[in-house]
Amino acid sequence: MIKAKVSLRPIVSKINLPTVLKTAILPGDSFESLFIATQVGEIFYIRDEAIQTFLDIRSRIIKLGTSEPGVSRGGYDERGLLGLAFHPEFYYNGLFYLHYSAAGTQGPGALSEHYRPNPCDPKTSNLRWINRETKYDHIDTVEEWVFQPNAQPQKRRTLLNLRRPFFNHNGVNSLNFSPETGKLIFTTGDGGSGYDPFNLSQDDIEIYGKIIEIDVGKNTFIHNPPVVTRFSELPSPIQETLTLIAKGVRNITGISFQKFYNQYIKYVGNVGQDVVESIFSFVHYKPIPVPQLVQASLMRAKPSQEGFINLGWRGWEGDFPTSFIKRCSENPALDEKIIAYYNEAVKTSVRRIQPLTSYFHKDPRPNKFGGTSLTGVQPYMGNKISSLTGSVMFTDIAQVKESQSPIRGVLAYTRAGTDCKLNDFSVVEVDYNFGSQSAYYVSLGTNLDQTKLYLGVYGSMKVSDFNQGTVFEIVP
C-alpha cells in the first residue's frame, strides 16, 4: 500500500477529553459547524473559528474516575458522555440525541473480582449475571433533545435506560444516523470487565454486545422508560421501535457509512482483548425486529439468523479464536497463547463475518505497529489528501514501542470494496511536533460529506486530568 503522509492543523486546545467529533448545520445557518463532545459532559461548536458552548450536562454525568463509592480508578474511566447524533432533519426540527452515564447511579458492580476464564474449570465460562437490580455498575441513558435558536437546548424524552454490569465497554461515538434507513443506530459494548463474563454479546435477548436501530419517528408516549438489561424487559411500544442489526460486539467505536454507487458500505471497529483490533465492513444485512426476538425467546425458539451480522465475540477476537496470554515459565521471552472458549469458537466459526482488516498488539512485520485500542473508524472521500481518497481511516490510542516516550497514538488506513474482503493496512505518517507531551489519539471524526477528517488528541489516559485535549484537522 502507498505510504501516506499528513499534517495536523490545531482547531481548539485545552479542552477535556473529546469523545465525539462531527459537523452539523445549525438551524438558520448556511454552513457546517464542528461539534465536539467531551467525556465529562460538555458539547462545544466551532463557528467562525471561535469556540462556543452548545450544551453543558456535566451535572447529569456520573462522577468519573471512581468505581464504587470511595474507591479510586486512578482517574481512568470509560463512562461519561459517549454519544451525540443530529437528526437528518436537524436543520428544520432541531432534534439531537445523547448517550451518557447518568449521575447518581453508581453501583457496586456485577462481580467482586477481575474476571478471567479458566478452560480447566467449565464453571468460569458459564457465569450468570444475577441480582441485576443491585449488582450493577451504573445506568446509561439515551435521550432526545431539541435545539431552538435563541434558547437553551431542552430534553424532550428518554429513549432507553440501561443498567450496565461494569464500568467499561460502553462504546464511544455510539450514536449515528443511518443514511439508508433514516434511523438512529446505537452501538453498545458487551457490558464490560474482560472476556464478556456472562456471554451477553451472543445472547439475542441481552441488549449488550449489539448494534441496535431505533426508529425515533415512532412516538411510544413513554417519556421515562424503565431501567432494563434485556430486550424482553422493555414495554411493547419501545420494543416496536427497535431492530437488531448485529451481535458479537466487544466494544465499538460507532458505525460509519461510505456511499458506493447506489449503496452504502458500513464500517464498525471492534476493540480487541489481548491480541488483535479489528475493523469489519458489510453492505447487506437483514435486521431482526426486537418483538420477533422477544417472541422467539418466550417460545424457546431461535429466530432466523440468515443475513444477520455476527462479529463473533466472545468466541472470536477478530479473526482469531479468543485467547489469553501467559508468560512461559521455561522462557520468559516467550508467551503461551491459550484458547479461552474453544467450543464457542467452533459454534460461531461459520456464523460470523470476517474482518476487513486487523492489526495486532504485537507485530514483528516492517512498517506495521503494535496497537493498544482502536478509537475511531471513518471513510475519507475528500481529494485534498489524494493518496487517501476513498480509503477507510482508523486510529489507535497508543502505539506500543518498548522505547517510546512520550506516548503517541497511531493513524492508519485500509481500503474496501463492496465484497468487503480481508485487506491489508498501512500506517499514515503524521508530521506534527507534540513536544514532550503524551499524545493519545482518542477520537476520529468527519464532516457531513466526509471530505474533512478531525482527530481528537489527549495528553493523558485519565479523564480526571482536565484540559489536556486538542482537536486537529488532518490536512495534506
Tab-separated table of C-alpha atoms in Angstrom:
chain	number	residue	atom	x	y	z
A	1	MET	CA	0.000	0.000	0.000
A	2	ILE	CA	1.098	3.599	-0.653
A	3	LYS	CA	2.842	5.286	2.263
A	4	ALA	CA	0.825	8.394	3.066
A	5	LYS	CA	1.914	11.470	4.993
A	6	VAL	CA	-0.298	14.124	6.608
A	7	SER	CA	-0.031	17.173	8.845
A	8	LEU	CA	-2.249	18.338	11.679
A	9	ARG	CA	-3.850	21.784	11.959
A	10	PRO	CA	-4.909	22.638	15.534
A	11	ILE	CA	-8.516	23.862	15.767
A	12	VAL	CA	-9.023	24.107	19.531
A	13	SER	CA	-6.872	23.156	22.531
A	14	LYS	CA	-7.001	22.856	26.334
A	15	ILE	CA	-10.367	21.107	26.321
A	16	ASN	CA	-11.450	17.972	28.172
A	17	LEU	CA	-11.218	14.525	26.592
A	18	PRO	CA	-13.095	14.643	23.228
A	19	THR	CA	-15.303	11.593	22.613
A	20	VAL	CA	-17.292	12.707	19.523
A	21	LEU	CA	-16.275	14.932	16.577
A	22	LYS	CA	-18.849	15.651	13.856
A	23	THR	CA	-20.391	18.524	11.943
A	24	ALA	CA	-23.965	19.781	11.557
A	25	ILE	CA	-25.699	22.866	10.156
A	26	LEU	CA	-27.419	24.817	12.907
A	27	PRO	CA	-30.970	25.996	12.173
A	28	GLY	CA	-30.690	29.385	10.458
A	29	ASP	CA	-27.054	28.861	9.361
A	30	SER	CA	-25.858	28.193	5.835
A	31	PHE	CA	-22.602	26.414	6.763
A	32	GLU	CA	-21.452	23.477	8.876
A	33	SER	CA	-20.136	23.871	12.406
A	34	LEU	CA	-17.798	21.354	14.020
A	35	PHE	CA	-19.299	19.892	17.210
A	36	ILE	CA	-17.066	18.433	19.937
A	37	ALA	CA	-18.473	16.352	22.807
A	38	THR	CA	-16.232	15.795	25.830
A	39	GLN	CA	-16.331	12.784	28.134
A	40	VAL	CA	-17.133	14.937	31.169
A	41	GLY	CA	-20.322	16.298	29.553
A	42	GLU	CA	-19.647	19.435	27.506
A	43	ILE	CA	-20.636	19.991	23.867
A	44	PHE	CA	-18.872	22.808	22.022
A	45	TYR	CA	-19.143	24.018	18.454
A	46	ILE	CA	-16.663	25.912	16.289
A	47	ARG	CA	-18.186	28.769	14.329
A	48	ASP	CA	-16.195	31.498	12.572
A	49	GLU	CA	-13.090	29.916	14.149
A	50	ALA	CA	-14.424	30.683	17.654
A	51	ILE	CA	-15.423	28.045	20.203
A	52	GLN	CA	-18.890	28.342	21.717
A	53	THR	CA	-20.808	26.190	24.211
A	54	PHE	CA	-23.757	24.306	22.698
A	55	LEU	CA	-24.736	22.353	25.837
A	56	ASP	CA	-23.229	21.588	29.263
A	57	ILE	CA	-24.600	18.469	31.006
A	58	ARG	CA	-21.709	17.908	33.417
A	59	SER	CA	-24.182	17.839	36.323
A	60	ARG	CA	-26.012	14.929	34.626
A	61	ILE	CA	-22.867	12.785	34.231
A	62	ILE	CA	-21.763	10.162	36.751
A	63	LYS	CA	-18.682	11.069	38.797
A	64	LEU	CA	-15.828	9.879	36.591
A	65	GLY	CA	-12.558	8.276	37.668
A	66	THR	CA	-14.089	6.309	40.553
A	67	SER	CA	-15.824	2.945	40.833
A	68	GLU	CA	-17.838	2.081	43.933
A	69	PRO	CA	-18.112	4.931	46.440
A	70	GLY	CA	-14.745	5.829	47.909
A	71	VAL	CA	-12.729	3.600	45.527
A	72	SER	CA	-10.429	5.283	43.000
A	73	ARG	CA	-9.646	4.005	39.487
A	74	GLY	CA	-6.648	6.279	39.315
A	75	GLY	CA	-8.588	8.606	37.044
A	76	TYR	CA	-9.178	6.157	34.167
A	77	ASP	CA	-12.803	5.716	33.102
A	78	GLU	CA	-14.865	4.597	30.103
A	79	ARG	CA	-18.148	6.188	31.190
A	80	GLY	CA	-19.401	9.717	30.558
A	81	LEU	CA	-20.869	11.496	27.528
A	82	LEU	CA	-20.236	8.913	24.797
A	83	GLY	CA	-22.738	9.575	22.010
A	84	LEU	CA	-24.027	12.611	20.094
A	85	ALA	CA	-26.060	12.442	16.880
A	86	PHE	CA	-28.018	15.029	14.921
A	87	HIS	CA	-31.337	14.090	13.333
A	88	PRO	CA	-31.152	14.051	9.473
A	89	GLU	CA	-33.702	16.922	9.600
A	90	PHE	CA	-31.848	18.751	12.415
A	91	TYR	CA	-31.758	21.985	10.392
A	92	TYR	CA	-35.581	22.013	10.359
A	93	ASN	CA	-36.588	20.227	13.589
A	94	GLY	CA	-33.596	20.911	15.907
A	95	LEU	CA	-33.594	17.307	17.214
A	96	PHE	CA	-30.394	15.711	18.508
A	97	TYR	CA	-29.597	12.663	20.627
A	98	LEU	CA	-27.290	11.954	23.554
A	99	HIS	CA	-25.919	8.803	25.197
A	100	TYR	CA	-24.294	9.201	28.612
A	101	SER	CA	-23.703	7.566	32.013
A	102	ALA	CA	-26.137	9.141	34.447
A	103	ALA	CA	-25.193	10.912	37.683
A	104	GLY	CA	-26.184	9.303	40.963
A	105	THR	CA	-26.412	5.765	39.537
A	106	GLN	CA	-23.160	4.287	40.898
A	107	GLY	CA	-23.484	0.659	41.984
A	108	PRO	CA	-21.055	-1.957	43.334
A	109	GLY	CA	-20.524	-3.794	40.010
A	110	ALA	CA	-21.629	-7.268	38.917
A	111	LEU	CA	-18.511	-9.149	40.119
A	112	SER	CA	-16.326	-8.518	43.129
A	113	GLU	CA	-13.107	-9.617	41.401
A	114	HIS	CA	-11.424	-9.334	37.999
A	115	TYR	CA	-12.734	-11.996	35.611
A	116	ARG	CA	-10.644	-14.394	33.573
A	117	PRO	CA	-11.930	-17.692	32.165
A	118	ASN	CA	-10.203	-20.931	33.114
A	119	PRO	CA	-10.570	-23.603	30.396
A	120	CYS	CA	-9.876	-26.257	33.061
A	121	ASP	CA	-12.897	-25.094	35.090
A	122	PRO	CA	-16.100	-25.005	32.988
A	123	LYS	CA	-17.912	-23.072	35.742
A	124	THR	CA	-15.807	-19.994	34.937
A	125	SER	CA	-17.065	-19.988	31.343
A	126	ASN	CA	-20.731	-20.163	32.290
A	127	LEU	CA	-21.237	-17.340	34.781
A	128	ARG	CA	-24.679	-15.748	35.056
A	129	TRP	CA	-25.434	-12.122	35.846
A	130	ILE	CA	-27.773	-12.492	38.804
A	131	ASN	CA	-29.325	-9.935	41.176
A	132	ARG	CA	-29.154	-7.387	38.367
A	133	GLU	CA	-31.116	-4.744	40.225
A	134	THR	CA	-28.422	-4.498	42.909
A	135	LYS	CA	-25.303	-5.919	41.200
A	136	TYR	CA	-24.509	-3.353	38.525
A	137	ASP	CA	-22.040	-0.511	37.989
A	138	HIS	CA	-24.126	2.352	36.594
A	139	ILE	CA	-27.062	3.328	34.380
A	140	ASP	CA	-26.662	4.645	30.820
A	141	THR	CA	-29.361	6.726	29.191
A	142	VAL	CA	-30.196	7.570	25.562
A	143	GLU	CA	-32.183	10.809	25.218
A	144	GLU	CA	-33.823	13.020	22.592
A	145	TRP	CA	-33.180	16.786	22.903
A	146	VAL	CA	-34.304	19.793	20.890
A	147	PHE	CA	-32.353	22.903	19.921
A	148	GLN	CA	-34.225	26.135	19.243
A	149	PRO	CA	-32.401	29.284	18.102
A	150	ASN	CA	-32.008	31.861	20.893
A	151	ALA	CA	-32.948	29.296	23.552
A	152	GLN	CA	-31.170	26.710	25.712
A	153	PRO	CA	-31.477	23.148	24.296
A	154	GLN	CA	-34.153	21.161	26.135
A	155	LYS	CA	-34.519	17.451	26.813
A	156	ARG	CA	-37.688	16.068	25.192
A	157	ARG	CA	-37.754	12.398	26.223
A	158	THR	CA	-35.699	9.369	27.231
A	159	LEU	CA	-35.484	6.546	24.685
A	160	LEU	CA	-33.623	3.939	26.782
A	161	ASN	CA	-32.350	3.460	30.348
A	162	LEU	CA	-29.780	0.659	30.590
A	163	ARG	CA	-28.310	-0.882	33.744
A	164	ARG	CA	-24.705	-1.852	32.990
A	165	PRO	CA	-22.757	-4.586	34.824
A	166	PHE	CA	-19.293	-2.959	34.698
A	167	PHE	CA	-17.771	0.490	34.216
A	168	ASN	CA	-16.128	-0.247	30.847
A	169	HIS	CA	-17.144	-1.182	27.283
A	170	ASN	CA	-19.917	1.380	26.987
A	171	GLY	CA	-18.951	2.240	23.403
A	172	VAL	CA	-17.811	5.630	22.136
A	173	ASN	CA	-19.242	7.746	19.290
A	174	SER	CA	-22.125	5.372	19.974
A	175	LEU	CA	-24.971	7.262	18.235
A	176	ASN	CA	-25.130	7.806	14.474
A	177	PHE	CA	-27.961	8.079	11.950
A	178	SER	CA	-28.167	5.690	9.010
A	179	PRO	CA	-28.337	7.478	5.638
A	180	GLU	CA	-30.052	4.329	4.302
A	181	THR	CA	-32.940	3.986	6.744
A	182	GLY	CA	-33.007	7.392	8.480
A	183	LYS	CA	-32.982	5.550	11.815
A	184	LEU	CA	-30.751	6.178	14.834
A	185	ILE	CA	-28.103	3.484	15.286
A	186	PHE	CA	-26.936	2.766	18.840
A	187	THR	CA	-23.781	0.674	19.256
A	188	THR	CA	-23.456	-0.954	22.694
A	189	GLY	CA	-20.414	-2.703	24.168
A	190	ASP	CA	-20.604	-6.170	25.748
A	191	GLY	CA	-21.184	-4.865	29.287
A	192	GLY	CA	-17.532	-4.708	30.278
A	193	SER	CA	-14.970	-6.376	32.525
A	194	GLY	CA	-12.905	-8.556	30.156
A	195	TYR	CA	-13.728	-11.691	28.132
A	196	ASP	CA	-17.503	-10.938	28.417
A	197	PRO	CA	-18.026	-12.941	31.662
A	198	PHE	CA	-21.768	-13.540	31.113
A	199	ASN	CA	-21.551	-14.028	27.314
A	200	LEU	CA	-24.044	-11.208	26.811
A	201	SER	CA	-22.792	-10.437	23.304
A	202	GLN	CA	-24.041	-13.727	21.784
A	203	ASP	CA	-27.323	-13.891	23.721
A	204	ASP	CA	-30.059	-12.499	21.458
A	205	ILE	CA	-32.275	-11.253	24.299
A	206	GLU	CA	-29.485	-9.276	26.021
A	207	ILE	CA	-29.073	-5.635	24.980
A	208	TYR	CA	-25.276	-5.643	25.367
A	209	GLY	CA	-22.809	-6.529	22.621
A	210	LYS	CA	-25.247	-5.412	19.904
A	211	ILE	CA	-25.829	-2.854	17.147
A	212	ILE	CA	-29.385	-1.572	17.503
A	213	GLU	CA	-31.524	0.535	15.181
A	214	ILE	CA	-34.041	2.908	16.807
A	215	ASP	CA	-36.965	4.376	14.846
A	216	VAL	CA	-37.128	7.807	16.517
A	217	GLY	CA	-40.066	8.764	14.274
A	218	LYS	CA	-42.355	6.398	16.219
A	219	ASN	CA	-43.736	8.024	19.349
A	220	THR	CA	-44.009	5.478	22.168
A	221	PHE	CA	-45.689	8.004	24.522
A	222	ILE	CA	-43.334	6.655	27.204
A	223	HIS	CA	-41.129	9.552	28.275
A	224	ASN	CA	-39.264	7.807	31.094
A	225	PRO	CA	-38.836	4.112	30.268
A	226	PRO	CA	-37.898	1.517	32.916
A	227	VAL	CA	-34.252	0.654	33.611
A	228	VAL	CA	-33.522	-2.642	31.834
A	229	THR	CA	-30.798	-5.045	30.734
A	230	ARG	CA	-32.782	-7.298	28.349
A	231	PHE	CA	-34.993	-6.501	25.351
A	232	SER	CA	-37.811	-8.531	26.950
A	233	GLU	CA	-37.958	-6.090	29.893
A	234	LEU	CA	-38.893	-3.163	27.629
A	235	PRO	CA	-42.551	-2.124	27.231
A	236	SER	CA	-44.052	-3.268	23.917
A	237	PRO	CA	-44.257	0.257	22.386
A	238	ILE	CA	-40.481	0.656	22.869
A	239	GLN	CA	-39.740	-2.862	21.562
A	240	GLU	CA	-41.608	-1.912	18.384
A	241	THR	CA	-39.179	0.963	17.684
A	242	LEU	CA	-36.129	-1.356	17.795
A	243	THR	CA	-34.469	-3.685	15.309
A	244	LEU	CA	-31.241	-5.615	15.804
A	245	ILE	CA	-28.535	-5.300	13.127
A	246	ALA	CA	-25.658	-7.212	14.703
A	247	LYS	CA	-24.358	-9.100	17.726
A	248	GLY	CA	-20.957	-10.426	18.814
A	249	VAL	CA	-19.683	-6.931	19.651
A	250	ARG	CA	-16.984	-6.449	22.317
A	251	ASN	CA	-16.559	-2.686	22.401
A	252	ILE	CA	-17.251	-0.487	19.451
A	253	THR	CA	-16.223	2.893	18.035
A	254	GLY	CA	-19.575	3.630	16.395
A	255	ILE	CA	-20.754	2.901	12.856
A	256	SER	CA	-19.858	4.854	9.725
A	257	PHE	CA	-21.184	4.753	6.169
A	258	GLN	CA	-19.438	5.126	2.809
A	259	LYS	CA	-21.581	5.651	-0.290
A	260	PHE	CA	-20.529	3.366	-3.127
A	261	TYR	CA	-22.624	3.944	-6.266
A	262	ASN	CA	-26.216	3.359	-5.064
A	263	GLN	CA	-25.421	1.507	-1.849
A	264	TYR	CA	-23.593	2.040	1.432
A	265	ILE	CA	-20.677	0.149	2.924
A	266	LYS	CA	-20.974	0.039	6.712
A	267	TYR	CA	-17.846	0.067	8.929
A	268	VAL	CA	-17.557	-0.852	12.591
A	269	GLY	CA	-14.397	-1.145	14.661
A	270	ASN	CA	-14.371	-3.819	17.382
A	271	VAL	CA	-11.853	-3.235	20.185
A	272	GLY	CA	-9.834	-6.360	20.991
A	273	GLN	CA	-8.972	-8.175	24.214
A	274	ASP	CA	-5.315	-9.224	24.326
A	275	VAL	CA	-4.330	-9.977	20.747
A	276	VAL	CA	-5.920	-8.006	17.911
A	277	GLU	CA	-8.014	-4.942	16.958
A	278	SER	CA	-10.458	-5.384	14.071
A	279	ILE	CA	-12.452	-3.368	11.557
A	280	PHE	CA	-15.484	-5.038	9.995
A	281	SER	CA	-17.447	-3.971	6.941
A	282	PHE	CA	-20.682	-5.127	5.367
A	283	VAL	CA	-23.145	-3.896	2.763
A	284	HIS	CA	-26.207	-6.135	3.005
A	285	TYR	CA	-27.809	-7.145	6.272
A	286	LYS	CA	-31.154	-8.412	7.481
A	287	PRO	CA	-32.157	-6.824	10.776
A	288	ILE	CA	-34.343	-8.712	13.261
A	289	PRO	CA	-37.285	-6.778	14.788
A	290	VAL	CA	-36.978	-6.875	18.585
A	291	PRO	CA	-40.614	-8.044	19.117
A	292	GLN	CA	-39.737	-11.073	16.958
A	293	LEU	CA	-36.672	-11.751	19.141
A	294	VAL	CA	-38.717	-11.481	22.327
A	295	GLN	CA	-41.443	-13.759	20.949
A	296	ALA	CA	-38.870	-16.363	19.913
A	297	SER	CA	-37.304	-16.208	23.385
A	298	LEU	CA	-40.680	-16.793	25.081
A	299	MET	CA	-41.243	-19.833	22.861
A	300	ARG	CA	-37.650	-21.009	23.426
A	301	ALA	CA	-37.113	-20.836	19.658
A	302	LYS	CA	-34.383	-19.233	17.564
A	303	PRO	CA	-35.336	-16.525	15.046
A	304	SER	CA	-33.805	-16.891	11.595
A	305	GLN	CA	-30.241	-15.547	11.615
A	306	GLU	CA	-29.885	-15.504	7.820
A	307	GLY	CA	-28.437	-12.160	6.730
A	308	PHE	CA	-27.924	-11.149	10.365
A	309	ILE	CA	-24.456	-9.774	11.201
A	310	ASN	CA	-22.368	-11.560	13.860
A	311	LEU	CA	-18.886	-10.178	14.650
A	312	GLY	CA	-18.038	-13.399	16.531
A	313	TRP	CA	-17.158	-12.179	20.038
A	314	ARG	CA	-16.729	-13.769	22.602
A	315	GLY	CA	-15.638	-16.937	20.776
A	316	TRP	CA	-13.608	-14.907	18.285
A	317	GLU	CA	-11.429	-11.850	18.730
A	318	GLY	CA	-11.373	-10.521	15.195
A	319	ASP	CA	-10.011	-13.333	13.052
A	320	PHE	CA	-8.562	-15.331	15.960
A	321	PRO	CA	-10.159	-17.672	18.496
A	322	THR	CA	-10.274	-15.628	21.704
A	323	SER	CA	-7.091	-16.297	23.657
A	324	PHE	CA	-5.412	-15.177	26.804
A	325	ILE	CA	-1.679	-14.873	27.166
A	326	LYS	CA	0.558	-16.344	29.846
A	327	ARG	CA	4.288	-15.934	30.243
A	328	CYS	CA	6.164	-19.171	29.596
A	329	SER	CA	7.878	-20.150	32.837
A	330	GLU	CA	10.623	-22.019	30.910
A	331	ASN	CA	11.380	-18.998	28.704
A	332	PRO	CA	10.180	-15.576	29.936
A	333	ALA	CA	10.856	-14.078	26.490
A	334	LEU	CA	8.041	-16.195	25.025
A	335	ASP	CA	4.286	-16.145	25.600
A	336	GLU	CA	1.830	-19.028	25.734
A	337	LYS	CA	-1.494	-18.349	23.996
A	338	ILE	CA	-4.401	-20.299	25.462
A	339	ILE	CA	-7.780	-20.524	23.704
A	340	ALA	CA	-10.340	-19.251	26.196
A	341	TYR	CA	-13.573	-20.632	24.696
A	342	TYR	CA	-12.824	-23.454	22.255
A	343	ASN	CA	-16.431	-24.707	21.955
A	344	GLU	CA	-17.804	-21.220	21.364
A	345	ALA	CA	-15.160	-20.558	18.701
A	346	VAL	CA	-16.296	-23.725	16.902
A	347	LYS	CA	-20.015	-22.861	17.206
A	348	THR	CA	-19.639	-19.345	15.810
A	349	SER	CA	-16.933	-20.158	13.241
A	350	VAL	CA	-19.275	-20.158	10.225
A	351	ARG	CA	-21.911	-17.756	11.586
A	352	ARG	CA	-19.609	-14.755	11.928
A	353	ILE	CA	-18.359	-12.296	9.326
A	354	GLN	CA	-14.623	-11.874	8.943
A	355	PRO	CA	-12.845	-8.555	9.486
A	356	LEU	CA	-11.975	-6.208	6.654
A	357	THR	CA	-8.617	-5.642	8.342
A	358	SER	CA	-6.941	-6.377	11.678
A	359	TYR	CA	-3.869	-5.122	13.468
A	360	PHE	CA	-2.081	-6.660	16.389
A	361	HIS	CA	-0.866	-5.729	19.859
A	362	LYS	CA	2.472	-7.268	18.866
A	363	ASP	CA	3.512	-7.181	15.212
A	364	PRO	CA	7.023	-8.117	14.021
A	365	ARG	CA	6.381	-7.068	10.390
A	366	PRO	CA	8.101	-3.978	8.954
A	367	ASN	CA	6.003	-0.810	8.525
A	368	LYS	CA	3.350	-2.072	10.954
A	369	PHE	CA	2.804	-1.201	14.606
A	370	GLY	CA	1.831	-2.701	17.925
A	371	GLY	CA	-1.571	-1.338	18.895
A	372	THR	CA	-3.396	-0.830	22.186
A	373	SER	CA	-7.039	0.027	21.492
A	374	LEU	CA	-8.972	1.105	18.393
A	375	THR	CA	-10.577	4.534	18.911
A	376	GLY	CA	-12.121	5.559	15.566
A	377	VAL	CA	-13.009	4.397	12.038
A	378	GLN	CA	-14.049	6.860	9.302
A	379	PRO	CA	-14.125	6.833	5.474
A	380	TYR	CA	-12.356	9.716	3.722
A	381	MET	CA	-13.926	10.899	0.461
A	382	GLY	CA	-12.010	14.174	0.049
A	383	ASN	CA	-9.378	14.837	-2.627
A	384	LYS	CA	-7.053	17.203	-0.754
A	385	ILE	CA	-5.078	14.226	0.579
A	386	SER	CA	-5.116	12.403	-2.753
A	387	SER	CA	-3.215	9.322	-1.537
A	388	LEU	CA	-6.041	8.628	0.924
A	389	THR	CA	-9.117	9.410	-1.219
A	390	GLY	CA	-11.707	6.637	-0.871
A	391	SER	CA	-9.854	4.943	1.977
A	392	VAL	CA	-11.005	3.960	5.455
A	393	MET	CA	-9.060	5.773	8.178
A	394	PHE	CA	-8.628	4.462	11.711
A	395	THR	CA	-6.881	5.479	14.917
A	396	ASP	CA	-5.320	3.620	17.825
A	397	ILE	CA	-4.976	5.295	21.197
A	398	ALA	CA	-1.270	4.483	21.733
A	399	GLN	CA	1.444	2.756	19.765
A	400	VAL	CA	3.280	0.041	21.689
A	401	LYS	CA	7.036	0.584	21.494
A	402	GLU	CA	9.454	-0.612	24.121
A	403	SER	CA	11.478	2.578	23.999
A	404	GLN	CA	8.714	5.064	23.129
A	405	SER	CA	8.434	8.008	25.457
A	406	PRO	CA	6.372	10.123	25.371
A	407	ILE	CA	3.437	8.090	24.069
A	408	ARG	CA	1.996	8.629	20.575
A	409	GLY	CA	-1.223	7.399	19.026
A	410	VAL	CA	-1.412	5.954	15.516
A	411	LEU	CA	-3.252	6.966	12.350
A	412	ALA	CA	-3.587	4.284	9.663
A	413	TYR	CA	-5.748	3.377	6.675
A	414	THR	CA	-7.128	0.493	4.661
A	415	ARG	CA	-9.334	0.197	1.583
A	416	ALA	CA	-12.550	-1.686	0.946
A	417	GLY	CA	-14.806	-2.716	-1.898
A	418	THR	CA	-18.383	-3.957	-1.751
A	419	ASP	CA	-17.045	-7.529	-1.454
A	420	CYS	CA	-15.704	-6.471	1.993
A	421	LYS	CA	-12.854	-9.000	1.734
A	422	LEU	CA	-9.863	-9.027	4.080
A	423	ASN	CA	-7.393	-6.264	3.270
A	424	ASP	CA	-4.024	-5.008	4.454
A	425	PHE	CA	-3.440	-1.657	6.170
A	426	SER	CA	-0.724	0.968	6.207
A	427	VAL	CA	0.441	3.471	8.826
A	428	VAL	CA	-0.034	7.149	7.940
A	429	GLU	CA	2.983	9.285	8.866
A	430	VAL	CA	1.913	12.314	10.915
A	431	ASP	CA	4.082	15.405	10.546
A	432	TYR	CA	3.444	17.267	13.783
A	433	ASN	CA	5.609	18.051	16.802
A	434	PHE	CA	3.804	17.260	20.069
A	435	GLY	CA	6.953	18.090	22.048
A	436	SER	CA	7.439	16.227	25.333
A	437	GLN	CA	3.672	15.840	25.889
A	438	SER	CA	1.994	12.421	25.505
A	439	ALA	CA	-0.450	12.320	22.591
A	440	TYR	CA	-3.166	9.681	22.894
A	441	TYR	CA	-5.369	9.555	19.769
A	442	VAL	CA	-8.798	9.325	21.416
A	443	SER	CA	-11.317	10.126	18.643
A	444	LEU	CA	-11.711	10.445	14.879
A	445	GLY	CA	-14.456	12.333	13.041
A	446	THR	CA	-15.517	13.716	9.662
A	447	ASN	CA	-17.706	16.457	8.223
A	448	LEU	CA	-21.039	15.685	6.564
A	449	ASP	CA	-19.684	14.717	3.126
A	450	GLN	CA	-16.569	13.005	4.563
A	451	THR	CA	-14.175	15.375	2.790
A	452	LYS	CA	-12.538	16.515	6.049
A	453	LEU	CA	-11.058	14.473	8.893
A	454	TYR	CA	-10.792	15.541	12.534
A	455	LEU	CA	-8.543	13.986	15.178
A	456	GLY	CA	-9.025	14.246	18.936
A	457	VAL	CA	-5.785	14.014	20.954
A	458	TYR	CA	-5.390	13.896	24.743
A	459	GLY	CA	-2.318	14.305	26.910
A	460	SER	CA	-3.339	11.624	29.424
A	461	MET	CA	-5.256	8.346	29.697
A	462	LYS	CA	-7.064	9.775	32.748
A	463	VAL	CA	-10.340	11.623	32.310
A	464	SER	CA	-9.649	13.323	35.664
A	465	ASP	CA	-6.581	15.070	34.182
A	466	PHE	CA	-8.521	18.047	32.843
A	467	ASN	CA	-7.974	20.398	29.880
A	468	GLN	CA	-5.340	18.306	28.086
A	469	GLY	CA	-7.221	17.886	24.808
A	470	THR	CA	-6.646	19.262	21.319
A	471	VAL	CA	-8.807	18.794	18.232
A	472	PHE	CA	-6.972	18.897	14.898
A	473	GLU	CA	-7.995	18.856	11.270
A	474	ILE	CA	-5.952	16.278	9.330
A	475	VAL	CA	-4.513	18.151	6.331
A	476	PRO	CA	-2.036	17.457	3.477
